[in-house]
Short mmCIF file of C-alpha atoms in Angstrom, two decimals:
data_model
loop_
_atom_site.label_atom_id
_atom_site.label_comp_id
_atom_site.label_asym_id
_atom_site.label_seq_id
_atom_site.Cartn_x
_atom_site.Cartn_y
_atom_site.Cartn_z
CA UNK A 12 -39.13 8.18 -53.06
CA UNK A 13 -38.60 8.38 -56.79
CA UNK A 14 -36.42 5.32 -57.07
CA UNK A 15 -39.13 3.19 -58.63
CA UNK A 16 -39.62 5.90 -61.24
CA UNK A 17 -35.92 5.93 -61.96
CA UNK A 18 -35.99 2.19 -62.27
CA UNK A 19 -38.74 2.42 -64.83
CA UNK A 20 -36.69 4.88 -66.84
CA UNK A 21 -33.62 2.69 -66.66
CA UNK A 22 -35.59 -0.12 -68.23
CA UNK A 23 -36.45 2.01 -71.26
CA UNK A 24 -33.13 3.66 -71.98
CA UNK A 25 -29.44 3.13 -71.31
CA UNK A 26 -28.19 4.07 -67.88
CA UNK A 27 -25.94 6.85 -69.15
CA UNK A 28 -28.94 8.72 -70.56
CA UNK A 29 -30.55 8.98 -67.14
CA UNK A 30 -28.16 11.51 -65.68
CA UNK A 31 -30.85 14.19 -65.10
CA UNK A 32 -33.07 11.71 -63.31
CA UNK A 33 -30.20 10.38 -61.20
CA UNK A 34 -29.28 13.94 -60.42
CA UNK A 35 -32.82 14.65 -59.21
CA UNK A 36 -32.47 11.60 -56.97
CA UNK A 37 -29.28 13.04 -55.53
CA UNK A 38 -27.12 10.36 -57.13
CA UNK A 39 -23.86 11.76 -58.52
CA UNK A 40 -23.68 10.87 -62.22
CA UNK A 41 -20.06 9.87 -61.74
CA UNK A 42 -21.16 6.82 -59.73
CA UNK A 43 -19.96 3.46 -60.96
CA UNK A 44 -22.39 0.69 -61.75
CA UNK A 45 -21.26 -0.95 -58.51
CA UNK A 46 -22.28 2.11 -56.53
CA UNK A 47 -25.58 2.25 -58.36
CA UNK A 48 -26.12 -1.39 -57.58
CA UNK A 49 -25.60 -0.61 -53.90
CA UNK A 50 -28.12 2.21 -54.13
CA UNK A 51 -30.57 -0.17 -55.75
CA UNK A 52 -29.98 -2.66 -52.96
CA UNK A 53 -30.60 -0.01 -50.32
CA UNK A 54 -33.84 1.04 -52.02
CA UNK A 55 -35.04 -2.36 -53.05
CA UNK A 56 -37.89 -2.28 -50.53
CA UNK A 57 -39.31 0.81 -52.23
CA UNK A 58 -39.63 -1.13 -55.47
CA UNK A 59 -41.21 -4.03 -53.63
CA UNK A 60 -43.57 -1.77 -51.75
CA UNK A 61 -45.03 -0.70 -55.09
CA UNK A 62 -45.89 -4.34 -55.68
CA UNK A 63 -44.52 -4.10 -59.18
CA UNK A 64 -42.37 -7.19 -59.59
CA UNK A 65 -41.99 -6.57 -63.33
CA UNK A 66 -40.01 -3.47 -62.55
CA UNK A 67 -37.70 -5.46 -60.31
CA UNK A 68 -37.21 -8.04 -63.03
CA UNK A 69 -36.41 -5.26 -65.45
CA UNK A 70 -33.84 -3.89 -63.08
CA UNK A 71 -32.12 -7.26 -62.87
CA UNK A 72 -31.99 -7.64 -66.63
CA UNK A 73 -30.70 -4.11 -67.07
CA UNK A 74 -27.98 -4.70 -64.55
CA UNK A 75 -26.96 -7.88 -66.31
CA UNK A 76 -26.31 -5.83 -69.42
CA UNK A 77 -24.35 -3.27 -67.51
CA UNK A 78 -20.82 -3.46 -66.20
CA UNK A 79 -18.96 -6.27 -64.50
CA UNK A 80 -19.93 -4.84 -61.11
CA UNK A 81 -23.59 -5.16 -61.91
CA UNK A 82 -23.16 -8.72 -63.19
CA UNK A 83 -21.34 -9.70 -60.03
CA UNK A 84 -24.02 -8.06 -57.96
CA UNK A 85 -26.77 -9.92 -59.80
CA UNK A 86 -24.92 -13.23 -59.38
CA UNK A 87 -24.50 -12.66 -55.65
CA UNK A 88 -28.13 -11.72 -55.19
CA UNK A 89 -29.39 -14.76 -57.11
CA UNK A 90 -27.11 -17.11 -55.18
CA UNK A 91 -28.10 -15.64 -51.82
CA UNK A 92 -31.77 -15.70 -52.73
CA UNK A 93 -31.58 -19.37 -53.66
CA UNK A 94 -29.59 -20.21 -50.52
CA UNK A 95 -32.18 -18.45 -48.41
CA UNK A 96 -34.98 -20.53 -49.93
CA UNK A 97 -32.94 -23.70 -49.58
CA UNK A 98 -31.53 -22.41 -46.35
CA UNK A 99 -33.86 -23.97 -43.84
CA UNK A 100 -31.51 -26.94 -44.16
CA UNK A 101 -28.42 -24.82 -43.51
CA UNK A 102 -27.83 -23.12 -40.18
CA UNK A 103 -28.15 -19.37 -40.10
CA UNK A 104 -24.54 -19.04 -38.99
CA UNK A 105 -23.27 -21.12 -41.89
CA UNK A 106 -25.47 -19.27 -44.35
CA UNK A 107 -24.00 -16.02 -43.07
CA UNK A 108 -20.50 -17.42 -43.61
CA UNK A 109 -21.38 -18.56 -47.14
CA UNK A 110 -22.77 -15.13 -47.99
CA UNK A 111 -19.61 -13.51 -46.68
CA UNK A 112 -17.48 -15.86 -48.79
CA UNK A 113 -19.64 -15.04 -51.81
CA UNK A 114 -19.17 -11.32 -51.20
CA UNK A 115 -15.41 -11.82 -51.07
CA UNK A 116 -15.33 -14.04 -54.15
CA UNK A 117 -17.57 -11.86 -56.26
CA UNK A 118 -16.18 -8.46 -55.30
CA UNK A 119 -15.38 -6.20 -58.21
CA UNK A 120 -11.93 -5.46 -56.82
CA UNK A 121 -10.95 -9.12 -56.66
CA UNK A 122 -12.69 -10.56 -59.70
CA UNK A 123 -10.56 -12.00 -62.48
CA UNK A 124 -12.10 -10.67 -65.69
CA UNK A 125 -11.16 -13.83 -67.57
CA UNK A 126 -13.50 -15.92 -65.41
CA UNK A 127 -17.14 -16.68 -66.08
CA UNK A 128 -19.58 -15.30 -63.52
CA UNK A 129 -20.88 -17.74 -60.90
CA UNK A 130 -23.19 -20.34 -62.48
CA UNK A 131 -26.38 -20.51 -60.41
CA UNK A 132 -26.94 -24.14 -61.44
CA UNK A 133 -23.53 -25.03 -60.02
CA UNK A 134 -24.42 -23.16 -56.83
CA UNK A 135 -27.60 -25.23 -56.56
CA UNK A 136 -25.55 -28.43 -56.93
CA UNK A 137 -23.20 -27.17 -54.22
CA UNK A 138 -26.06 -26.54 -51.80
CA UNK A 139 -27.50 -29.98 -52.55
CA UNK A 140 -24.06 -31.47 -51.90
CA UNK A 141 -23.82 -29.71 -48.56
CA UNK A 142 -27.20 -31.10 -47.61
CA UNK A 143 -26.01 -34.60 -48.55
CA UNK A 144 -22.66 -34.35 -46.74
CA UNK A 145 -23.72 -32.16 -43.81
CA UNK A 146 -20.07 -31.38 -43.02
CA UNK A 147 -19.13 -30.31 -39.52
CA UNK A 148 -16.05 -28.64 -41.01
CA UNK A 149 -17.31 -26.03 -43.41
CA UNK A 150 -15.51 -25.69 -46.70
CA UNK A 151 -13.81 -22.70 -48.20
CA UNK A 152 -15.33 -21.96 -51.57
CA UNK A 153 -13.83 -20.82 -54.85
CA UNK A 154 -15.00 -20.43 -58.42
CA UNK A 155 -13.50 -22.08 -61.50
CA UNK A 156 -12.84 -20.27 -64.76
CA UNK A 157 -16.14 -21.55 -66.12
CA UNK A 158 -18.13 -20.28 -63.15
CA UNK A 159 -18.54 -23.47 -61.17
CA UNK A 160 -18.32 -23.53 -57.37
CA UNK A 161 -15.39 -25.40 -55.82
CA UNK A 162 -15.50 -26.46 -52.18
CA UNK A 163 -12.21 -27.25 -50.46
CA UNK A 164 -11.34 -29.10 -47.30
CA UNK A 165 -8.05 -30.16 -45.71
CA UNK A 166 -4.46 -29.06 -46.03
CA UNK A 167 -1.66 -29.39 -48.59
CA UNK A 168 -1.03 -33.09 -47.93
CA UNK A 169 -4.59 -34.32 -47.28
CA UNK A 170 -7.16 -32.35 -49.21
CA UNK A 171 -10.38 -32.60 -51.11
CA UNK A 172 -11.30 -30.09 -53.82
CA UNK A 173 -14.78 -30.64 -55.19
CA UNK A 174 -16.12 -28.82 -58.24
CA UNK A 175 -19.90 -28.70 -58.38
CA UNK A 176 -21.33 -28.77 -61.88
CA UNK A 177 -24.84 -28.04 -63.05
CA UNK A 178 -27.34 -30.88 -62.71
CA UNK A 179 -26.08 -32.23 -59.35
CA UNK A 180 -22.82 -33.47 -60.84
CA UNK A 181 -19.46 -33.16 -59.10
CA UNK A 182 -15.82 -33.62 -60.03
CA UNK A 183 -13.33 -34.05 -57.20
CA UNK A 184 -9.60 -34.30 -56.73
CA UNK A 185 -8.37 -35.71 -53.44
CA UNK A 186 -5.20 -36.58 -51.61
CA UNK A 187 -5.27 -38.74 -48.48
CA UNK A 188 -3.06 -41.03 -46.44
CA UNK A 189 -4.74 -44.45 -46.36
CA UNK A 190 -2.98 -47.37 -44.60
CA UNK A 191 0.21 -45.32 -44.39
CA UNK A 192 0.16 -44.80 -48.16
CA UNK A 193 -0.51 -41.60 -50.06
CA UNK A 194 -3.56 -42.03 -52.23
CA UNK A 195 -4.70 -39.62 -54.87
CA UNK A 196 -7.80 -39.71 -56.95
CA UNK A 197 -9.64 -37.61 -59.52
CA UNK A 198 -13.21 -38.77 -60.07
CA UNK A 199 -16.66 -37.54 -60.90
CA UNK A 200 -20.21 -38.58 -60.11
CA UNK A 201 -23.59 -37.64 -58.75
CA UNK A 202 -23.74 -35.23 -55.84
CA UNK A 203 -26.39 -37.47 -54.30
CA UNK A 204 -23.89 -40.36 -53.93
CA UNK A 205 -20.92 -38.38 -52.66
CA UNK A 206 -20.66 -40.09 -49.29
CA UNK A 207 -20.69 -43.58 -50.80
CA UNK A 208 -18.07 -42.65 -53.35
CA UNK A 209 -15.79 -41.03 -50.79
CA UNK A 210 -16.26 -43.73 -48.12
CA UNK A 211 -13.01 -45.64 -48.98
CA UNK A 212 -11.03 -42.51 -48.10
CA UNK A 213 -12.60 -41.98 -44.64
CA UNK A 214 -14.07 -38.60 -45.56
CA UNK A 215 -14.51 -37.63 -41.90
CA UNK A 216 -10.87 -36.51 -42.13
CA UNK A 217 -12.16 -33.61 -44.24
CA UNK A 218 -15.76 -33.20 -43.15
CA UNK A 219 -15.24 -33.75 -39.43
CA UNK A 220 -18.35 -35.90 -39.17
CA UNK B 24 23.00 -16.14 -65.29
CA UNK B 25 24.45 -18.56 -67.80
CA UNK B 26 21.12 -20.06 -68.87
CA UNK B 27 20.10 -19.28 -72.43
CA UNK B 28 16.66 -19.12 -73.98
CA UNK B 29 15.14 -22.60 -74.26
CA UNK B 30 17.54 -24.17 -71.75
CA UNK B 31 16.49 -25.92 -68.55
CA UNK B 32 16.73 -23.96 -65.32
CA UNK B 33 19.02 -25.30 -62.56
CA UNK B 34 17.36 -27.59 -60.00
CA UNK B 35 18.22 -25.28 -57.10
CA UNK B 36 16.49 -22.31 -58.74
CA UNK B 37 12.90 -21.13 -58.28
CA UNK B 38 10.03 -19.90 -60.40
CA UNK B 39 6.87 -18.04 -59.38
CA UNK B 40 3.42 -18.54 -60.80
CA UNK B 41 0.64 -15.95 -60.62
CA UNK B 42 -2.36 -17.70 -59.05
CA UNK B 43 -5.62 -15.77 -58.94
CA UNK B 44 -7.61 -15.67 -55.71
CA UNK B 45 -10.36 -17.99 -56.96
CA UNK B 46 -7.85 -20.79 -57.61
CA UNK B 47 -6.47 -20.90 -54.09
CA UNK B 48 -7.52 -23.53 -51.58
CA UNK B 49 -8.96 -21.66 -48.61
CA UNK B 50 -10.76 -22.48 -45.39
CA UNK B 51 -14.12 -20.97 -44.48
CA UNK B 52 -12.34 -17.98 -42.92
CA UNK B 53 -10.63 -17.36 -46.29
CA UNK B 54 -7.21 -18.31 -44.92
CA UNK B 55 -5.02 -19.69 -47.69
CA UNK B 56 -4.36 -23.44 -47.41
CA UNK B 57 -2.57 -23.94 -50.72
CA UNK B 58 -2.97 -23.84 -54.48
CA UNK B 59 -5.67 -25.85 -56.24
CA UNK B 60 -4.76 -27.94 -59.27
CA UNK B 61 -6.42 -25.50 -61.65
CA UNK B 62 -4.07 -22.78 -60.43
CA UNK B 63 -1.37 -24.61 -62.37
CA UNK B 64 -3.45 -25.53 -65.39
CA UNK B 65 -1.80 -24.40 -68.62
CA UNK B 66 -3.82 -23.56 -71.69
CA UNK B 67 -4.11 -26.52 -74.03
CA UNK B 68 -0.86 -27.23 -75.92
CA UNK B 69 0.98 -24.44 -74.11
CA UNK B 70 3.57 -24.35 -71.38
CA UNK B 71 2.69 -23.07 -67.91
CA UNK B 72 3.71 -19.42 -67.70
CA UNK B 73 6.01 -18.64 -64.75
CA UNK B 74 8.83 -16.21 -63.92
CA UNK B 75 12.36 -17.21 -63.05
CA UNK B 76 13.43 -15.71 -59.73
CA UNK B 77 17.19 -16.24 -60.04
CA UNK B 78 17.10 -14.18 -63.22
CA UNK B 79 17.25 -11.27 -60.77
CA UNK B 80 20.02 -10.36 -58.34
CA UNK B 81 19.73 -9.73 -54.61
CA UNK B 82 17.98 -11.33 -51.70
CA UNK B 83 14.88 -13.47 -52.30
CA UNK B 84 12.57 -10.60 -51.39
CA UNK B 85 14.28 -8.38 -54.00
CA UNK B 86 14.03 -11.11 -56.62
CA UNK B 87 10.30 -11.43 -55.95
CA UNK B 88 9.75 -7.68 -56.21
CA UNK B 89 11.72 -7.49 -59.46
CA UNK B 90 9.85 -10.46 -60.95
CA UNK B 91 6.52 -8.95 -59.88
CA UNK B 92 7.41 -5.70 -61.66
CA UNK B 93 8.20 -7.57 -64.87
CA UNK B 94 5.04 -9.66 -64.66
CA UNK B 95 2.92 -6.56 -64.00
CA UNK B 96 3.48 -5.41 -67.57
CA UNK B 97 1.52 -8.43 -68.82
CA UNK B 98 -0.80 -9.36 -65.97
CA UNK B 99 -3.51 -7.71 -63.94
CA UNK B 100 -2.84 -8.53 -60.30
CA UNK B 101 -5.50 -8.32 -57.59
CA UNK B 102 -4.94 -8.00 -53.86
CA UNK B 103 -6.24 -11.51 -53.16
CA UNK B 104 -3.92 -13.14 -55.69
CA UNK B 105 -0.64 -14.82 -54.80
CA UNK B 106 2.70 -15.56 -56.38
CA UNK B 107 3.26 -19.27 -55.81
CA UNK B 108 6.97 -20.01 -55.38
CA UNK B 109 8.12 -23.36 -56.79
CA UNK B 110 11.51 -25.00 -56.52
CA UNK B 111 12.58 -26.28 -59.94
CA UNK B 112 14.05 -29.56 -58.65
CA UNK B 113 11.15 -30.33 -56.32
CA UNK B 114 8.69 -29.72 -59.14
CA UNK B 115 10.57 -31.95 -61.57
CA UNK B 116 10.92 -34.78 -59.04
CA UNK B 117 7.21 -34.62 -58.14
CA UNK B 118 6.40 -35.01 -61.84
CA UNK B 119 8.84 -37.92 -62.21
CA UNK B 120 7.27 -39.67 -59.22
CA UNK B 121 4.07 -39.94 -61.23
CA UNK B 122 5.83 -41.04 -64.39
CA UNK B 123 5.92 -37.76 -66.27
CA UNK B 124 8.89 -35.73 -67.39
CA UNK B 125 8.44 -31.99 -67.37
CA UNK B 126 10.90 -29.28 -68.30
CA UNK B 127 11.32 -25.89 -66.66
CA UNK B 128 12.93 -23.71 -69.31
CA UNK B 129 13.93 -20.09 -69.70
CA UNK B 130 11.53 -18.52 -72.20
CA UNK B 131 11.88 -14.71 -72.27
CA UNK B 132 9.14 -12.71 -73.98
CA UNK B 133 8.77 -9.06 -74.97
CA UNK B 134 8.39 -6.96 -71.84
CA UNK B 135 9.20 -9.84 -69.50
CA UNK B 136 12.78 -11.02 -69.88
CA UNK B 137 12.55 -13.16 -66.74
CA UNK B 138 9.76 -15.28 -68.19
CA UNK B 139 10.02 -19.07 -68.08
CA UNK B 140 7.76 -22.00 -68.87
CA UNK B 141 7.00 -25.37 -67.37
CA UNK B 142 6.57 -27.60 -70.40
CA UNK B 143 4.83 -30.94 -70.87
CA UNK B 144 2.24 -30.18 -68.18
CA UNK B 145 -0.93 -32.06 -69.23
CA UNK B 146 -3.70 -29.46 -69.05
CA UNK B 147 -6.54 -31.98 -68.53
CA UNK B 148 -4.88 -34.28 -65.97
CA UNK B 149 -6.27 -32.93 -62.67
CA UNK B 150 -4.57 -35.66 -60.62
CA UNK B 151 -1.13 -34.84 -62.00
CA UNK B 152 -1.61 -31.09 -61.64
CA UNK B 153 -2.74 -31.70 -58.05
CA UNK B 154 0.52 -33.53 -57.33
CA UNK B 155 2.50 -30.54 -58.59
CA UNK B 156 0.27 -28.10 -56.69
CA UNK B 157 0.85 -30.12 -53.51
CA UNK B 158 4.54 -29.22 -53.64
CA UNK B 159 3.59 -25.60 -52.96
CA UNK B 160 3.38 -25.00 -49.21
CA UNK B 161 1.36 -22.22 -47.61
CA UNK B 162 4.59 -20.31 -46.92
CA UNK B 163 5.34 -20.42 -50.65
CA UNK B 164 2.19 -18.44 -51.40
CA UNK B 165 3.37 -14.81 -51.53
CA UNK B 166 0.50 -12.35 -51.23
CA UNK B 167 0.26 -9.77 -54.02
CA UNK B 168 -1.32 -7.23 -51.67
CA UNK B 169 1.89 -5.73 -50.20
CA UNK B 170 3.54 -5.79 -53.62
CA UNK B 171 0.65 -3.83 -55.11
CA UNK B 172 0.67 -1.39 -52.20
CA UNK B 173 4.40 -0.85 -52.60
CA UNK B 174 3.95 -0.20 -56.31
CA UNK B 175 1.17 2.31 -55.63
CA UNK B 176 3.28 4.06 -53.01
CA UNK B 177 6.24 4.35 -55.35
CA UNK B 178 4.01 5.55 -58.22
CA UNK B 179 2.56 8.25 -55.98
CA UNK B 180 6.05 9.55 -55.20
CA UNK B 181 5.80 8.88 -51.46
CA UNK B 182 8.59 7.22 -49.54
CA UNK B 183 7.93 3.47 -49.24
CA UNK B 184 7.75 2.01 -45.72
CA UNK B 185 11.16 0.97 -44.42
CA UNK B 186 10.17 -2.67 -44.01
CA UNK B 187 8.52 -2.96 -47.45
#
C-alpha cells in the first residue's frame, strides 16, 4: 500500500500538486477534501503499521490547513479520540450515541460556515460535566458560534441548556416550574459543582436521576 | 399590506427566523425540542433579522415558501436548519412580561422586500432571549429540508410532487 508514501508527499507539498501520486493510488483527482479524509480514515492503519507517528501528525496538520471538510474531520477525530480515552467512565452505548451526534453536528453538508469549529477544550469540559452529573437522560448536543459544546435537556417549558467552556467552566440557562411558579435562571460556574448549583431546581426533572 | 417601512407589524401577523441546526434544542436522537436562546441572538446593536409572512398572499404554506425564496437570496440554508415561526403579539407580550418593550417592524432590504426586524432585543441577555425562544413551539419549527428539495426540483425542471 502506497498510502504512507502519499502521506509523506502531502506533508511536503500542497495537496493539489499530488495529482499524479493520487492517480497512482487510484484516487480520482476530482475528489473533495472530505472524500480524501475518508480515504485517509480507511487507510489509517497502514500509516500506523509503519510505526511512523510523525507522518500521522503531519497528516493531521495538513488536513487542518485544507478545506472545511478536513477541519471538521480533524475536529471529530480529536473529540472521539479524547472521549475514547475518557470513555471508560461513559458506557459504550452512550459513547456510540455521542459519536453519532458529533458526526451529525460536524458534517460538511450541515455545517454553518460562520461557526467556529468544535473547541476540544470545551468538549473536555462537557465530558467532565457528564461524569459529574451522570445523567440517566442523555442530552442532545449542539455547538455555539464560538465552538463550545451545548448540552440540552427538557422541553420548551422546562429546559436546561448548558454551554461548556474551556477550563471546566459552564454557563447555563434554565426554565423550570418550582412550587407552581415558573422560574428562569441564567448562571455560570464550575463544572465540578454543577449538581450543587442546580439542586434548588430539582435537576432530576432533566437528568432523570 | 398597509404597513410601511419602519412601522410595527400587526399583532396577529407572523414572522419567521432562520435558525441553524446547531442552535436548535434537540434530544439525543436529534429530534427537535425547540429553539435555544442563541438562535434568537441578534448581533450587537442590531435588530434580529426575520421575514414577515403576511407580506405574502395565499395560505400559510404558500407564505412560508415565498418567504423562504426571498430569504434564500441572502442566506445559505442547510437541510438541518429550520424556519422558526413567531406570532408578533405573542412575542411582544412575552417581552413585556419580563419588563422589556420590543418592536417588530417592517424593514425591507435589497433582494428581500419581506424582511422585518425585531428591535430592542438585548444580545447579551440569555435569560430574556430564552423567554422569547420559549414562545416557539416544536410545531412552529418548519424544516428547511423539504423547502430545499422543492427548490432543487423546480431548478432541475422536473415537476414538483403534488403534495409539496
